[in-house]
Coordinates of C-alpha atoms in Angstrom, one line a residue:
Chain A
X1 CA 96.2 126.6 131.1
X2 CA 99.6 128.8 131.0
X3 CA 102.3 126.1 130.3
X4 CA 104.9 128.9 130.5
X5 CA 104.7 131.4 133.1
X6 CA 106.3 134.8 132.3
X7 CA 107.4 137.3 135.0
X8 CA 107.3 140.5 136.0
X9 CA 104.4 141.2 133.1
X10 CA 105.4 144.7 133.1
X11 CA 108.7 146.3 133.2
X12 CA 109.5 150.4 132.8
X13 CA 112.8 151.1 133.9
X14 CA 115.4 154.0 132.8
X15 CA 118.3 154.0 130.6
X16 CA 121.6 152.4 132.6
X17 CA 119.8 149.6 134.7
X18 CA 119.6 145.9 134.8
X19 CA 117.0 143.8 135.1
X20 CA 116.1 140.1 135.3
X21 CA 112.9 138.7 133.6
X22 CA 111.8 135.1 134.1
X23 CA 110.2 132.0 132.6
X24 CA 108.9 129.1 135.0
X25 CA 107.3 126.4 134.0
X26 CA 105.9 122.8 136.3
X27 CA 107.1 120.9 133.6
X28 CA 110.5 119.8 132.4
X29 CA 111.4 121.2 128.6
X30 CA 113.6 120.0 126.1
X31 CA 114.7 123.1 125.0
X32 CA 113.7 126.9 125.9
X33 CA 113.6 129.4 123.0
X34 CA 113.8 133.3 124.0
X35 CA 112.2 135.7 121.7
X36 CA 111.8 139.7 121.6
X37 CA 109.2 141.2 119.7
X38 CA 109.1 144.8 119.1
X39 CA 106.1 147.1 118.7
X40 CA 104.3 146.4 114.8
X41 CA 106.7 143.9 114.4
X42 CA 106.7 140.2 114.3
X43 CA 108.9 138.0 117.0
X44 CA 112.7 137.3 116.1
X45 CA 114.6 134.5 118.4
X46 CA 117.5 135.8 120.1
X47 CA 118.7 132.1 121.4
X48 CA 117.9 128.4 122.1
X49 CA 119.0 126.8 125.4
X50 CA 118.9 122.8 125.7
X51 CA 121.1 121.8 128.6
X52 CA 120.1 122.3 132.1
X53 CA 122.4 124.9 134.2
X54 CA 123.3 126.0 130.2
X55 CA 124.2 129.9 130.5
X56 CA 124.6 131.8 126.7
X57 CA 125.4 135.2 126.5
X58 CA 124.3 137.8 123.8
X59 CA 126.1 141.3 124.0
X60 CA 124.6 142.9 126.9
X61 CA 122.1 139.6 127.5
X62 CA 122.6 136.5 129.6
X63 CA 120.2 133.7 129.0
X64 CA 120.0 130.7 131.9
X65 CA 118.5 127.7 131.8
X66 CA 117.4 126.2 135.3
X67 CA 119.3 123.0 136.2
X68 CA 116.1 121.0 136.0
X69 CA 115.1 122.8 132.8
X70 CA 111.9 123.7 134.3
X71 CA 112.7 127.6 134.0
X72 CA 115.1 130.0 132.7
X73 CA 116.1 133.7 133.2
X74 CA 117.4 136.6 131.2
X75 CA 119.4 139.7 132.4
X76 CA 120.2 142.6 130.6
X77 CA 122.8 144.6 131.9
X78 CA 122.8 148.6 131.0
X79 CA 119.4 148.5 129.5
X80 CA 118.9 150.7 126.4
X81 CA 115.7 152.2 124.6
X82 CA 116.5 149.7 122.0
X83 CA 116.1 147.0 124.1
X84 CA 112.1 147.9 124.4
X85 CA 110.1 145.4 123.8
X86 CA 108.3 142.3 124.2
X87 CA 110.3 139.2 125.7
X88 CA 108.6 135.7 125.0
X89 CA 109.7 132.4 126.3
X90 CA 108.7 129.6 124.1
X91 CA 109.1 125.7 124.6
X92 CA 109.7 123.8 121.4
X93 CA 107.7 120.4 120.0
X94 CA 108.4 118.5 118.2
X95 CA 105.6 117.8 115.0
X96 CA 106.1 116.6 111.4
X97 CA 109.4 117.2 110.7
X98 CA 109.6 120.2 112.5
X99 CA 109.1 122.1 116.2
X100 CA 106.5 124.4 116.9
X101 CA 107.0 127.1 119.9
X102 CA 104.3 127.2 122.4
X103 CA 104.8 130.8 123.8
X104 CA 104.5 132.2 127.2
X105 CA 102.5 135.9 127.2
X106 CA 105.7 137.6 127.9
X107 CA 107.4 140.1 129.5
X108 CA 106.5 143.9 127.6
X109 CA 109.8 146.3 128.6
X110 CA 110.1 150.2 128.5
X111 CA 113.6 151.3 128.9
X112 CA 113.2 155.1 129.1
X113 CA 115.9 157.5 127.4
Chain B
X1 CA 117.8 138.9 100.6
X2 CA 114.0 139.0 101.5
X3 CA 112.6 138.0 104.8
X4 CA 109.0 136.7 105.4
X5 CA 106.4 139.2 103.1
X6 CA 102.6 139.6 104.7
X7 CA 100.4 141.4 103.3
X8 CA 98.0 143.3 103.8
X9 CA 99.8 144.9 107.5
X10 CA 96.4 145.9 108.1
X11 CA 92.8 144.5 107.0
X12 CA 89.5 146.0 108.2
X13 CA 86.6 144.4 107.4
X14 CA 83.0 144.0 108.7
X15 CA 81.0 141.0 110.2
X16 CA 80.3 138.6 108.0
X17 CA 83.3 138.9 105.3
X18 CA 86.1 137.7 103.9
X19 CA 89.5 138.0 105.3
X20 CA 92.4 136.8 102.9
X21 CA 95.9 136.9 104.6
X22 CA 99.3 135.9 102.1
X23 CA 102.5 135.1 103.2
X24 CA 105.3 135.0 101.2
X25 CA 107.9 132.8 103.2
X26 CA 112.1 133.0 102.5
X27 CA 113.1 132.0 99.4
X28 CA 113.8 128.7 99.5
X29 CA 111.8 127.6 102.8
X30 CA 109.1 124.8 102.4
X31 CA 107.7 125.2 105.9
X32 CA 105.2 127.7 106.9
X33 CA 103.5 128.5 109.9
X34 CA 100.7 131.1 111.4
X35 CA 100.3 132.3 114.6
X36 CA 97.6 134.4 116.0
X37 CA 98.2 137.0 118.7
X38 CA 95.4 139.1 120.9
X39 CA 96.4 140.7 124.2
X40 CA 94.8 138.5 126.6
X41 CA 96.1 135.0 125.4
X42 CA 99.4 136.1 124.0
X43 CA 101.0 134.8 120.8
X44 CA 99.1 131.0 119.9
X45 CA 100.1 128.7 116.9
X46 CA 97.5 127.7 114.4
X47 CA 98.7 125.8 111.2
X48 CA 102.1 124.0 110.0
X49 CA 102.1 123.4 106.8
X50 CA 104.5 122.0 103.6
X51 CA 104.1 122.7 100.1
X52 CA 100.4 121.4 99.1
X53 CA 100.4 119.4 102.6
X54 CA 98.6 120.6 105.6
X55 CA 101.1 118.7 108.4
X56 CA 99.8 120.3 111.4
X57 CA 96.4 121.9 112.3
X58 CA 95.6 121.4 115.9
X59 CA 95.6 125.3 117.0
X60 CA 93.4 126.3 113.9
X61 CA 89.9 126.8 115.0
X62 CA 87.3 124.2 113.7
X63 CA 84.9 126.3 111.6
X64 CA 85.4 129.5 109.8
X65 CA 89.3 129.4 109.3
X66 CA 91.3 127.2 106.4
X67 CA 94.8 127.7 105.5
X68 CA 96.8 126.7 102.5
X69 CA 100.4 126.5 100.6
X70 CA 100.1 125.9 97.1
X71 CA 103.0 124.5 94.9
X72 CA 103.5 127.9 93.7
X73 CA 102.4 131.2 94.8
X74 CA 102.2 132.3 98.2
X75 CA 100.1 131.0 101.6
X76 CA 96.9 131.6 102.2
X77 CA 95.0 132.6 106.0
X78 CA 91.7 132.2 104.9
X79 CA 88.5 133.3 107.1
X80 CA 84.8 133.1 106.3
X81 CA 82.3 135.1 108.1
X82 CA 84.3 136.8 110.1
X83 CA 83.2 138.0 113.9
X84 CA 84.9 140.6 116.3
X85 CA 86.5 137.9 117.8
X86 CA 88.9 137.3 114.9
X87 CA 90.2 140.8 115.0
X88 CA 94.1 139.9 116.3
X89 CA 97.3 139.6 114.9
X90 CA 98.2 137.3 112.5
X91 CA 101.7 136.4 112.1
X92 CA 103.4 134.0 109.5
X93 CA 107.0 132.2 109.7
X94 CA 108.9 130.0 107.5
X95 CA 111.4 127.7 108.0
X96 CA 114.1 125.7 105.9
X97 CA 113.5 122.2 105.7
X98 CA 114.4 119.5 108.0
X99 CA 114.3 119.1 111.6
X100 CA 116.7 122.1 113.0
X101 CA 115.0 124.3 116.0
X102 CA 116.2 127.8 115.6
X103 CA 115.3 128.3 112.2
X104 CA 111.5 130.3 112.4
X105 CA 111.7 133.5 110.9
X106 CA 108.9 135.2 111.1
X107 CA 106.9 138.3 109.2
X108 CA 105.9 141.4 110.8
X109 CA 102.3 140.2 110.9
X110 CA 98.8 141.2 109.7
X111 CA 96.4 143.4 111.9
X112 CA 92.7 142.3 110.8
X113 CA 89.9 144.7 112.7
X114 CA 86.5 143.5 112.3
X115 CA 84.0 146.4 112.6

């Protein structure tokens, strides 16, 4: 069972436009991790949101958190080829003096030149 | 100012072997972690573990696969017998010690193919 729902699975879009991906879940989170992972490469977090209606912004990227923290959303504005990749969600646990991300199966982006 | 070392980047090897993955976390993290990755089930966790402790296992599959962090030297994936089913990605991270959530950095992975 997918705790973490990830749309659109797909994305191609061209150079200039925005787009919204999504993260949904039917169970309230502590926190919400976002992630982008590009081709050969292993993931690296872009941000952590904890508080529901929280909104954080990174350069061109705008993270949300729902209001119940059951979901959250991230916009890109003016998309760039550098900005292909993979975008995972991931809810935290906590477990032995640590958290673990479980990890939705993401959203894999093509921004064409 | 090294990141997460894995190595090898890419391991064939044929029913029945060996596969040894290393990970070499940042200097000065005590917390390691792997992570396996196919298409169809996306990116799963497998092991947590501290220096010479094993702290969390409950993704690790119950035969075949062991993992390790010795007080020195780097960590060890370790799969016996492989099958065609183990062929995936196999990512490491590290973290610093103490409970603090953004703090996973992880390597850019191991690609086992079992033949």
């Amino acid at each position: 069972t997918q705790l973490l729902e990830q749309s659109p699975q797909f994305l191609s879009i061209q150079e200039g436009e925005n787009l919204t991906v999504y993260c949904n879940s039917s169970s309230v989170f502590s926190s919400l991790q976002w992630y982008r992972q590009e081709p050969g490469e292993g993931p690296v977090l872009l941000v952590t949101v904890v508080t529901g209606g929280e909104v954080k912004k990174l350069k061109r990227l705008t993270f949300q958190f729902g209001d119940a923290r059951k979901d959250s959303s991230l916009h890109i504005t003016a998309a760039q080829p550098g900005d292909t990749g993979l975008y995972l969600c991931a809810r935290t646990k906590a477990s032995g003096g640590s958290y673990i991300p479980t990890f939705g199966r993401g959203t894999s982006l093509i921004v064409h030149p | 100012n090294a990141g997460v070392m894995q190595n090898p980047r890419h391991l064939v090897r044929r029913r029945g072997q060996e596969a040894r993955l290393r990970c070499s976390p940042v200097k000065g993290h005590s917390h390691v972690y792997w992570y396996r990755q196919l298409p169809e089930e996306g990116l799963k966790f497998m092991v947590y573990l501290q220096k010479e402790n094993i702290i969390d296992e409950s993704g690790m599959p119950k035969e075949r696969f062991s993992a390790e962090f010795p007080k020195e030297g780097p960590s060890i994936l370790r799969i016996q017998q492989v099958v065609r089913g183990d062929s995936a990605a196999y990512f490491c991270a590290s973290s610093p010690p103490g409970m603090v959530r953004e703090t996973q950095y992880f390597g850019p992975g191991t690609r086992l193919l079992v033949l």
